[in-house]
């Protein structure tokens, strides 16, 4: 294999240790608190939320996961968020997505107090991000910027092609990388499946961020020699040979692209763990902002 693997798991562990030290050094009174709300029983969400709770615990962050039934009404969820907005024990509030279809996710996102919005999903925080004055950096995109920085891959002046335009990854990724700032300053294209000639776009990418949610969608012929490949996808693909019945795969065809790229993130162990590490960072930031 030619490409160097970007080890998100180990970078994330490093960042979590840094957060743990910062939390331990906080002046006496109280510690950061994170409330995570999970509605329903989506198996992947359950894994992610459990990972978040564990990571908080290890970093000395107080965390509570509220598990609400699939049948929870929008009004009940909004009431829960309102209570957490007014609870001084919690500095961060995160409502795990996706939500059941009978709940208006945007309404829920906008119910979280912007000062506690550690996801950076509230329109107030999205706006602050766009103008380059963010309160919080959105977890997954910020994790990617951090990975690039720690591998000394400077996006400045490079062409980054972001595949996918979701509000969780694609759009905030573009908004972060286009900023005139250290670790950013990139030339950004946001592409998606409606492109007339997607391959012509991805072939231009010095750094390709794949966030389309389709297993192994990006193939080696779509990638420029020596490109940096960031794979945000976490897809469960049926695999009867595994005990749990599935394997995890990203949005890129790892095996073939690793022969062509200069750097590549694996799935699992790439971007996923970084999302959680940045969530801890944001929770600490929320605490510091609220205790100023
Ligand atoms: N509100 N909803 C909200 N905030 C978020 O930041 C998220 N996201 C995405 C889904 N919904 C959300 C996450 O937490 C994706 N995501 C996430 C978090 C953690 C991991 C993956 C996605 C993770 O821990 N990934 C591991 C493997 C997990 C497994 O075994 O399934 C990895 O190594 O990639």
XYZ file of N, CA and C in Angstrom, residues 36-281:
738
model
N -26.867 14.312 26.525
C -27.113 13.746 25.198
C -28.523 13.171 25.189
N -29.307 13.518 24.193
C -30.655 12.970 24.071
C -30.704 12.047 22.861
N -31.171 10.834 23.101
C -31.343 9.872 22.012
C -32.809 9.456 21.967
N -33.463 9.707 20.847
C -34.860 9.313 20.685
C -34.914 8.059 19.806
N -35.502 6.999 20.345
C -35.651 5.767 19.572
C -34.467 4.826 19.739
N -34.423 3.796 18.885
C -33.445 2.718 19.061
C -32.600 2.468 17.820
N -32.270 3.501 17.076
C -31.397 3.283 15.924
C -30.080 2.663 16.422
N -29.737 1.467 15.912
C -28.575 0.748 16.461
C -27.259 1.520 16.301
N -27.071 2.178 15.170
C -25.832 2.941 14.978
C -25.783 4.110 15.961
N -26.917 4.826 16.104
C -26.951 5.953 17.036
C -26.645 5.489 18.458
N -27.139 4.311 18.802
C -26.874 3.794 20.148
C -25.372 3.601 20.374
N -24.688 3.095 19.347
C -23.219 2.929 19.456
C -22.548 4.290 19.633
N -22.908 5.249 18.789
C -22.249 6.564 18.826
C -22.476 7.242 20.176
N -23.720 7.155 20.659
C -24.061 7.816 21.917
C -23.329 7.151 23.095
N -23.232 5.820 23.026
C -22.490 5.118 24.079
C -21.021 5.543 24.061
N -20.443 5.634 22.849
C -19.047 6.074 22.730
C -18.857 7.485 23.300
N -19.842 8.341 23.081
C -19.752 9.720 23.588
C -19.763 9.735 25.117
N -20.668 8.942 25.693
C -20.774 8.881 27.154
C -19.478 8.389 27.784
N -18.918 7.345 27.200
C -17.650 6.783 27.712
C -16.523 7.797 27.620
N -16.451 8.462 26.485
C -15.371 9.439 26.278
C -15.473 10.574 27.292
N -16.692 11.012 27.569
C -16.894 12.078 28.567
C -16.394 11.624 29.931
N -16.817 10.442 30.299
C -16.456 9.909 31.611
C -14.937 9.895 31.786
N -14.250 9.391 30.758
C -12.777 9.299 30.837
C -12.119 10.666 30.903
N -12.775 11.685 30.331
C -12.177 13.021 30.314
C -12.577 13.846 31.532
N -13.363 13.255 32.425
C -13.799 13.992 33.607
C -14.953 14.933 33.335
N -15.650 14.705 32.230
C -16.838 15.504 31.910
C -18.069 14.748 32.400
N -18.913 15.460 33.144
C -20.150 14.868 33.640
C -21.096 14.688 32.460
N -21.554 13.455 32.207
C -22.475 13.298 31.083
C -23.663 12.417 31.443
N -24.794 12.817 30.905
C -26.022 12.054 31.100
C -26.619 11.798 29.728
N -27.036 10.560 29.482
C -27.734 10.251 28.239
C -29.197 10.004 28.550
N -30.067 10.854 27.982
C -31.513 10.661 28.142
C -32.001 9.844 26.965
N -32.456 8.624 27.249
C -32.985 7.783 26.184
C -34.497 7.889 26.193
N -35.046 8.428 25.134
C -36.493 8.605 25.034
C -37.048 7.623 24.010
N -38.273 7.142 24.249
C -38.846 6.163 23.316
C -39.122 6.763 21.931
N -39.106 5.906 20.953
C -39.397 6.255 19.555
C -40.692 7.075 19.430
N -41.652 6.795 20.322
C -42.967 7.434 20.263
C -43.004 8.817 20.909
N -41.874 9.282 21.422
C -41.833 10.605 22.054
C -42.361 11.672 21.090
N -43.221 12.535 21.608
C -43.757 13.581 20.734
C -42.755 14.726 20.627
N -42.945 15.521 19.601
C -42.087 16.694 19.414
C -42.174 17.626 20.628
N -43.391 17.805 21.138
C -43.583 18.694 22.294
C -42.830 18.181 23.524
N -42.867 16.868 23.716
C -42.140 16.289 24.863
C -40.638 16.509 24.722
N -40.148 16.312 23.529
C -38.719 16.506 23.293
C -38.330 17.972 23.506
N -39.156 18.878 23.000
C -38.874 20.305 23.165
C -38.884 20.702 24.637
N -39.792 20.077 25.409
C -39.858 20.372 26.850
C -38.587 19.883 27.548
N -38.110 18.734 27.115
C -36.867 18.174 27.673
C -35.675 19.120 27.406
N -35.629 19.616 26.190
C -34.544 20.536 25.823
C -34.651 21.828 26.624
N -35.860 22.313 26.783
C -36.067 23.547 27.541
C -35.555 23.399 28.974
N -35.851 22.244 29.568
C -35.390 21.987 30.943
C -33.856 21.986 30.992
N -33.236 21.381 29.982
C -31.765 21.322 29.954
C -31.146 22.692 29.679
N -31.827 23.490 28.868
C -31.338 24.864 28.637
C -31.213 25.632 29.947
N -32.130 25.312 30.876
C -32.181 26.044 32.150
C -31.485 25.317 33.284
N -30.815 24.218 32.988
C -30.143 23.428 34.018
C -28.641 23.756 34.014
N -28.184 24.395 35.092
C -26.791 24.856 35.151
C -25.771 23.733 35.242
N -26.229 22.502 35.454
C -25.295 21.379 35.503
C -24.838 20.953 34.115
N -25.578 21.396 33.093
C -25.238 20.999 31.727
C -24.837 22.216 30.895
N -23.632 22.144 30.331
C -23.113 23.237 29.514
C -23.245 22.924 28.034
N -23.356 21.635 27.734
C -23.575 21.202 26.360
C -24.835 20.359 26.263
N -25.579 20.543 25.180
C -26.770 19.721 24.902
C -26.644 19.203 23.477
N -26.813 17.907 23.328
C -26.716 17.307 21.996
C -27.912 16.383 21.780
N -28.664 16.627 20.735
C -29.755 15.734 20.356
C -29.250 14.897 19.186
N -29.065 13.609 19.416
C -28.489 12.750 18.383
C -29.425 12.667 17.181
N -28.878 12.811 15.996
C -29.630 12.683 14.751
C -29.303 11.337 14.107
N -30.164 10.758 13.318
C -31.472 11.280 12.908
C -32.537 11.102 13.990
N -33.580 11.947 13.886
C -34.752 11.833 14.755
C -35.853 11.086 14.000
N -36.805 10.494 14.735
C -37.934 9.835 14.058
C -38.670 10.834 13.156
N -39.263 10.341 12.085
C -39.848 11.228 11.066
C -40.992 12.115 11.561
N -41.641 11.747 12.672
C -42.747 12.592 13.139
C -42.251 13.820 13.910
N -40.936 13.924 14.093
C -40.372 15.076 14.793
C -39.636 15.962 13.789
N -39.906 17.268 13.884
C -39.262 18.240 13.004
C -37.857 18.531 13.548
N -36.857 17.937 12.905
C -35.482 18.035 13.421
C -34.998 19.485 13.486
N -35.364 20.289 12.496
C -34.893 21.674 12.486
C -35.445 22.461 13.673
N -36.706 22.186 14.009
C -37.328 22.843 15.154
C -36.585 22.471 16.439
N -36.193 21.224 16.523
C -35.456 20.722 17.686
C -34.080 21.381 17.769
N -33.401 21.439 16.632
C -32.075 22.067 16.586
C -32.164 23.516 17.063
N -33.228 24.209 16.652
C -33.369 25.621 16.993
C -33.854 25.837 18.420
N -34.245 24.757 19.098
C -34.684 24.873 20.488
C -33.505 24.849 21.456
N -32.373 24.324 21.005
C -31.194 24.254 21.882
C -30.591 25.645 22.017
N -30.354 26.037 23.247
C -29.738 27.334 23.490
C -28.391 27.414 22.752
N -28.157 28.476 21.954
C -26.925 28.558 21.174
C -25.644 28.428 22.023
N -25.698 28.884 23.266
C -24.512 28.784 24.135
C -24.214 27.337 24.516
N -25.219 26.464 24.400
C -25.028 25.055 24.764
C -24.997 24.140 23.547
N -24.994 24.754 22.377
C -25.119 24.006 21.124
C -23.761 23.458 20.677
N -23.298 22.418 21.365
C -21.957 21.867 21.109
C -21.844 21.179 19.747
N -22.958 20.935 19.075
C -22.927 20.415 17.705
C -22.652 21.526 16.681
N -22.946 22.762 17.095
C -22.866 23.907 16.172
C -23.882 23.771 15.034
N -25.075 23.317 15.359
C -26.133 23.151 14.361
C -27.153 24.294 14.372
N -27.251 25.034 15.474
C -28.231 26.127 15.553
C -27.893 27.206 14.517
N -28.923 27.751 13.843
C -28.658 28.767 12.806
C -27.788 29.930 13.297
N -27.912 30.300 14.560
C -27.052 31.353 15.107
C -25.585 30.948 14.995
N -25.300 29.713 15.394
C -23.912 29.233 15.351
C -23.435 28.950 13.933
N -24.359 28.499 13.075
C -24.003 28.298 11.664
C -23.605 29.643 11.054
N -24.385 30.691 11.396
C -24.078 32.035 10.893
C -22.728 32.534 11.399
N -22.472 32.331 12.684
C -21.177 32.733 13.253
C -20.032 32.010 12.547
N -20.265 30.755 12.239
C -19.239 29.962 11.529
C -18.982 30.544 10.143
N -20.054 30.857 9.438
C -19.921 31.351 8.067
C -19.126 32.660 8.022
N -19.349 33.538 9.020
C -18.613 34.815 9.001
C -17.250 34.706 9.684
N -16.888 33.506 10.095
C -15.547 33.307 10.652
C -15.407 33.693 12.106
N -16.544 33.737 12.846
C -16.489 34.043 14.270
C -17.228 32.993 15.093
N -16.842 31.727 14.936
C -17.624 30.653 15.558
C -17.489 30.598 17.074
N -18.597 30.268 17.748
C -18.557 29.907 19.175
C -18.017 28.491 19.311
N -18.512 27.628 18.420
C -18.109 26.227 18.400
C -17.745 25.845 16.973
N -16.838 24.877 16.871
C -16.558 24.320 15.560
C -17.371 23.037 15.428
N -18.118 22.866 14.332
C -18.933 21.660 14.164
C -18.051 20.409 14.245
N -18.502 19.415 15.025
C -17.601 18.345 15.485
C -16.907 17.570 14.371
N -17.666 17.057 13.408
C -17.034 16.219 12.385
C -16.088 17.044 11.494
N -16.551 18.173 10.947
C -15.627 18.984 10.147
C -14.412 19.469 10.948
N -14.632 19.874 12.189
C -13.502 20.337 13.011
C -12.531 19.194 13.263
N -13.062 17.996 13.420
C -12.207 16.824 13.607
C -11.338 16.586 12.385
N -11.887 16.835 11.216
C -11.135 16.650 9.969
C -10.026 17.696 9.851
N -10.363 18.948 10.170
C -9.346 20.005 10.139
C -8.205 19.672 11.116
N -8.576 19.166 12.267
C -7.591 18.790 13.288
C -6.703 17.630 12.802
N -7.307 16.657 12.143
C -6.532 15.533 11.596
C -5.505 16.023 10.580
N -5.947 16.886 9.678
C -5.033 17.424 8.662
C -3.881 18.147 9.351
N -4.209 18.975 10.339
C -3.182 19.764 11.030
C -2.154 18.854 11.699
N -2.650 17.812 12.357
C -1.726 16.952 13.107
C -0.909 16.043 12.193
N -1.297 15.932 10.936
C -0.472 15.211 9.957
C 0.285 16.180 9.043
N 0.313 17.446 9.480
C 1.030 18.481 8.717
C 0.586 18.566 7.263
N -0.689 18.351 7.025
C -1.252 18.533 5.685
C -1.945 19.890 5.688
N -1.337 20.863 5.035
C -1.863 22.228 5.077
C -2.801 22.455 3.894
N -4.090 22.668 4.151
C -5.036 22.856 3.041
C -4.919 24.210 2.342
N -4.089 25.108 2.872
C -4.005 26.455 2.313
C -3.665 26.420 0.822
N -4.537 27.032 0.035
C -4.308 27.116 -1.407
C -4.607 25.840 -2.176
N -4.936 24.783 -1.456
C -5.235 23.506 -2.120
C -6.704 23.455 -2.533
N -6.977 22.613 -3.510
C -8.368 22.425 -3.921
C -8.975 21.278 -3.120
N -9.921 21.623 -2.259
C -10.641 20.604 -1.502
C -11.983 20.370 -2.182
N -12.263 19.144 -2.526
C -13.584 18.816 -3.050
C -14.343 18.060 -1.969
N -15.462 18.648 -1.549
C -16.315 18.027 -0.544
C -17.458 17.333 -1.289
N -17.563 16.048 -1.114
C -18.641 15.284 -1.744
C -19.764 15.155 -0.732
N -20.859 15.847 -0.983
C -21.974 15.827 -0.032
C -22.231 17.222 0.499
N -23.501 17.556 0.700
C -23.876 18.921 1.101
C -24.812 18.914 2.297
N -24.633 17.952 3.190
C -25.506 17.899 4.362
C -25.196 19.068 5.301
N -26.173 19.376 6.172
C -25.958 20.417 7.172
C -25.029 19.940 8.282
N -24.845 18.619 8.401
C -23.998 18.071 9.470
C -22.531 18.035 9.049
N -22.272 17.696 7.781
C -20.873 17.542 7.358
C -20.513 18.433 6.166
N -21.157 18.222 5.025
C -20.714 18.875 3.794
C -20.643 20.395 3.897
N -21.770 21.024 4.248
C -21.787 22.493 4.289
C -20.859 23.067 5.353
N -20.921 22.581 6.604
C -19.985 23.139 7.588
C -18.512 22.845 7.258
N -18.242 21.726 6.611
C -16.869 21.426 6.194
C -16.358 22.510 5.254
N -17.190 22.831 4.257
C -16.819 23.867 3.294
C -16.642 25.214 3.999
N -17.559 25.523 4.919
C -17.498 26.806 5.617
C -16.248 26.932 6.483
N -15.807 25.844 7.056
C -14.582 25.873 7.873
C -13.349 26.052 6.998
N -13.267 25.251 5.942
C -12.029 25.201 5.149
C -11.813 26.440 4.289
N -12.905 27.147 3.991
C -12.779 28.319 3.129
C -12.328 29.552 3.924
N -12.389 29.490 5.250
C -12.019 30.642 6.080
C -10.560 31.022 5.875
N -10.307 32.310 5.972
C -8.921 32.781 5.920
C -8.326 32.582 7.303
N -7.857 31.375 7.540
C -7.365 31.043 8.881
C -6.326 29.939 8.765
N -5.525 29.832 9.803
C -4.528 28.768 9.865
C -5.251 27.415 9.823
N -4.713 26.490 9.078
C -5.332 25.167 8.970
C -6.501 25.118 8.010
N -6.775 26.272 7.336
C -7.886 26.329 6.382
C -7.383 27.003 5.099
N -8.090 28.093 4.686
C -7.621 28.884 3.533
C -7.589 28.078 2.235
N -8.525 27.132 2.123
C -8.545 26.259 0.954
C -9.443 26.817 -0.146
N -9.306 26.262 -1.328
C -10.227 26.508 -2.434
C -11.219 25.352 -2.387
N -12.488 25.657 -2.143
C -13.434 24.583 -1.837
C -14.515 24.443 -2.904
N -14.701 23.227 -3.349
C -15.841 22.888 -4.192
C -16.755 21.959 -3.413
N -18.041 22.282 -3.375
C -19.009 21.373 -2.771
C -19.735 20.662 -3.902
N -19.502 19.371 -4.020
C -20.104 18.592 -5.096
C -21.119 17.618 -4.513
N -21.987 17.112 -5.366
C -22.968 16.131 -4.909
C -23.429 15.295 -6.085
N -24.327 14.368 -5.797
C -24.654 13.344 -6.789
C -25.337 13.889 -8.040
N -25.827 15.122 -7.975
C -26.476 15.675 -9.161
C -25.487 16.268 -10.162
N -24.210 16.222 -9.837
C -23.199 16.806 -10.737
C -23.272 16.142 -12.113
N -23.164 16.944 -13.152
C -23.202 16.384 -14.513
C -22.005 15.488 -14.756
N -20.851 15.888 -14.232
C -19.656 15.062 -14.385
C -18.879 15.071 -13.063
N -19.303 14.197 -12.176
C -18.733 14.174 -10.822
C -17.251 13.828 -10.858
N -16.917 12.867 -11.689
C -15.527 12.410 -11.766
C -14.575 13.528 -12.187
N -15.050 14.379 -13.099
C -14.209 15.498 -13.534
C -13.896 16.414 -12.353
N -14.831 16.510 -11.422
C -14.619 17.346 -10.235
C -13.698 16.657 -9.231
N -14.001 15.392 -8.923
C -13.214 14.714 -7.879
C -11.760 14.530 -8.328
N -11.549 14.408 -9.646
C -10.177 14.235 -10.147
C -9.321 15.486 -9.912
N -9.989 16.614 -9.649
C -9.252 17.850 -9.379
C -8.858 17.999 -7.926
N -9.360 17.116 -7.083
C -9.192 17.316 -5.642
C -7.776 16.993 -5.170
N -7.139 17.992 -4.517
C -5.916 17.698 -3.769
C -6.293 16.991 -2.472
N -7.431 17.423 -1.918
C -7.986 16.795 -0.717
C -9.447 16.482 -1.026
N -9.818 15.234 -0.892
C -11.195 14.822 -1.186
C -11.872 14.392 0.115
N -12.983 15.057 0.435
C -13.742 14.713 1.637
C -15.030 14.036 1.185
N -15.154 12.750 1.463
C -16.314 11.994 0.993
C -17.334 11.861 2.113
N -18.498 12.473 1.918
C -19.558 12.451 2.927
C -20.908 12.355 2.233
N -21.110 11.252 1.554
C -22.346 11.076 0.797
C -23.195 9.934 1.324
N -22.612 9.117 2.204
C -23.383 8.042 2.810
C -23.726 6.900 1.868
N -22.856 6.654 0.911
C -23.045 5.489 0.032
C -21.776 4.641 0.070
N -21.923 3.374 0.439
C -20.739 2.536 0.622
C -19.857 2.464 -0.633
N -18.595 2.774 -0.443
C -17.568 2.636 -1.485
C -17.953 3.309 -2.800
N -18.622 4.444 -2.662
C -19.074 5.207 -3.836
C -17.887 5.751 -4.649
N -16.862 6.191 -3.944
C -15.697 6.776 -4.617
C -14.719 5.675 -4.992
N -14.442 5.553 -6.282
C -13.537 4.505 -6.760
C -12.210 5.134 -7.205
N -11.200 4.284 -7.372
C -9.835 4.774 -7.627
C -9.755 5.654 -8.881
N -10.568 5.357 -9.884
C -10.519 6.149 -11.118
C -11.015 7.584 -10.922
N -11.657 7.854 -9.765
C -12.175 9.197 -9.493
C -11.186 10.054 -8.707
N -10.015 9.461 -8.406
C -9.087 10.100 -7.476
C -7.775 10.436 -8.172
N -7.278 11.637 -7.887
C -5.988 12.058 -8.455
C -4.839 11.369 -7.730
N -3.778 11.075 -8.446
C -2.567 10.500 -7.852
C -2.090 11.400 -6.693
N -1.790 10.797 -5.551
C -1.260 11.506 -4.374
C -2.272 12.415 -3.666
N -3.538 12.260 -3.970
C -4.547 13.042 -3.258
C -4.622 12.584 -1.789
N -5.169 13.478 -0.951
C -5.456 13.147 0.448
C -6.933 12.790 0.527
N -7.233 11.612 1.071
C -8.615 11.126 1.065
C -9.164 11.060 2.484
N -10.219 11.839 2.726
C -10.880 11.841 4.024
C -12.251 11.192 3.856
N -12.433 10.074 4.512
C -13.656 9.277 4.348
C -14.562 9.448 5.567
N -15.669 10.164 5.375
C -16.566 10.458 6.497
C -17.657 9.397 6.628
N -17.851 8.603 5.590
C -18.949 7.636 5.592
C -18.752 6.528 6.615
N -19.825 6.150 7.261
C -19.814 4.946 8.106
C -21.041 4.139 7.725
N -20.840 3.180 6.812
C -21.971 2.394 6.298
C -21.893 0.978 6.841
N -23.038 0.449 7.189
C -23.118 -0.945 7.614
C -23.504 -1.788 6.407
N -22.619 -2.714 6.028
C -22.872 -3.563 4.880
C -23.023 -5.005 5.368
N -24.072 -5.672 4.917
C -24.309 -7.066 5.333
C -23.071 -7.915 5.089
N -22.700 -8.690 6.088
C -21.550 -9.584 5.957
C -21.774 -10.804 6.851
N -22.338 -11.858 6.262
C -22.696 -13.057 7.033
C -21.471 -13.730 7.668
N -20.267 -13.431 7.141
C -19.071 -14.067 7.698
C -18.683 -13.470 9.056
N -19.273 -12.314 9.393
C -18.990 -11.689 10.694
C -20.044 -12.099 11.707
N -19.605 -12.164 12.935
C -20.512 -12.570 13.998
C -21.712 -11.622 14.116
N -21.453 -10.309 13.994
C -22.552 -9.340 14.158
C -23.366 -9.154 12.881
N -22.939 -9.840 11.778
C -23.752 -9.837 10.570
C -23.497 -8.701 9.611
N -22.601 -7.769 9.969
C -22.287 -6.670 9.052
C -20.833 -6.239 9.261
N -20.338 -5.514 8.258
C -19.049 -4.853 8.443
C -19.235 -3.367 8.184
N -18.307 -2.564 8.700
C -18.366 -1.132 8.468
C -17.522 -0.795 7.257
N -18.064 0.057 6.404
C -17.256 0.523 5.279
C -17.537 2.006 5.045
N -16.567 2.660 4.482
C -16.717 4.092 4.249
C -17.378 4.402 2.928
N -17.271 5.660 2.515
C -17.801 6.099 1.228
C -16.779 5.918 0.110
N -15.561 5.469 0.457
C -14.544 5.268 -0.575
C -14.090 3.809 -0.597
N -13.668 3.393 -1.769
C -13.140 2.037 -1.941
C -11.692 2.034 -1.435
N -11.562 1.728 -0.151
C -10.289 1.905 0.553
C -9.135 1.164 -0.119
N -9.323 -0.117 -0.400
C -8.220 -0.958 -0.880
C -7.559 -0.389 -2.133
N -8.378 -0.059 -3.121
C -7.798 0.411 -4.393
C -7.292 1.848 -4.284
N -7.991 2.687 -3.528
C -7.585 4.088 -3.439
C -6.300 4.238 -2.619
N -6.109 3.344 -1.659
C -4.886 3.395 -0.848
C -3.630 3.164 -1.690
N -3.802 2.599 -2.895
C -2.662 2.393 -3.797
C -2.320 3.658 -4.584
N -3.186 4.630 -4.501
C -3.044 5.824 -5.339
C -2.861 7.107 -4.515
N -3.530 7.164 -3.376
C -3.533 8.372 -2.552
C -2.223 8.504 -1.774
N -1.991 9.730 -1.251
C -0.827 9.914 -0.372
C -1.202 9.646 1.082
N -2.426 10.044 1.443
C -2.947 9.812 2.793
C -4.390 9.364 2.675
N -4.823 8.545 3.630
C -6.223 8.110 3.621
C -6.673 7.800 5.052
N -7.927 8.152 5.348
C -8.478 7.796 6.663
C -9.214 6.463 6.562
N -9.033 5.591 7.544
C -9.742 4.307 7.544
C -11.145 4.432 8.143
N -11.977 3.453 7.887
C -13.286 3.337 8.543
C -13.431 1.899 9.025
N -13.586 1.653 10.304
C -13.610 2.636 11.405
C -12.198 3.116 11.741
N -12.119 4.001 12.735
C -10.819 4.438 13.235
C -10.274 5.672 12.553
N -11.112 6.364 11.781
C -10.680 7.593 11.110
C -11.398 8.805 11.674
N -12.383 9.260 10.921
C -13.084 10.493 11.280
C -14.018 10.302 12.486
N -14.650 9.125 12.611
C -15.624 8.886 13.685
C -15.112 9.240 15.075
N -13.970 8.681 15.474
C -13.452 8.999 16.805
C -13.126 10.480 16.985
N -12.764 11.158 15.887
C -12.462 12.591 15.966
C -13.712 13.414 16.265
N -14.856 12.970 15.734
C -16.123 13.655 16.011
C -16.352 13.711 17.524
N -16.062 12.601 18.174
C -16.281 12.536 19.619
C -15.257 13.380 20.372
N -14.010 13.337 19.938
C -12.973 14.142 20.598
C -13.320 15.632 20.524
N -13.820 16.075 19.369
C -14.152 17.498 19.216
C -15.389 17.872 20.037
N -16.278 16.911 20.215
C -17.439 17.150 21.073
C -16.984 17.448 22.514
N -15.993 16.721 22.978
C -15.472 16.971 24.325
C -14.862 18.367 24.398
N -14.111 18.714 23.364
C -13.514 20.056 23.314
C -14.595 21.132 23.383
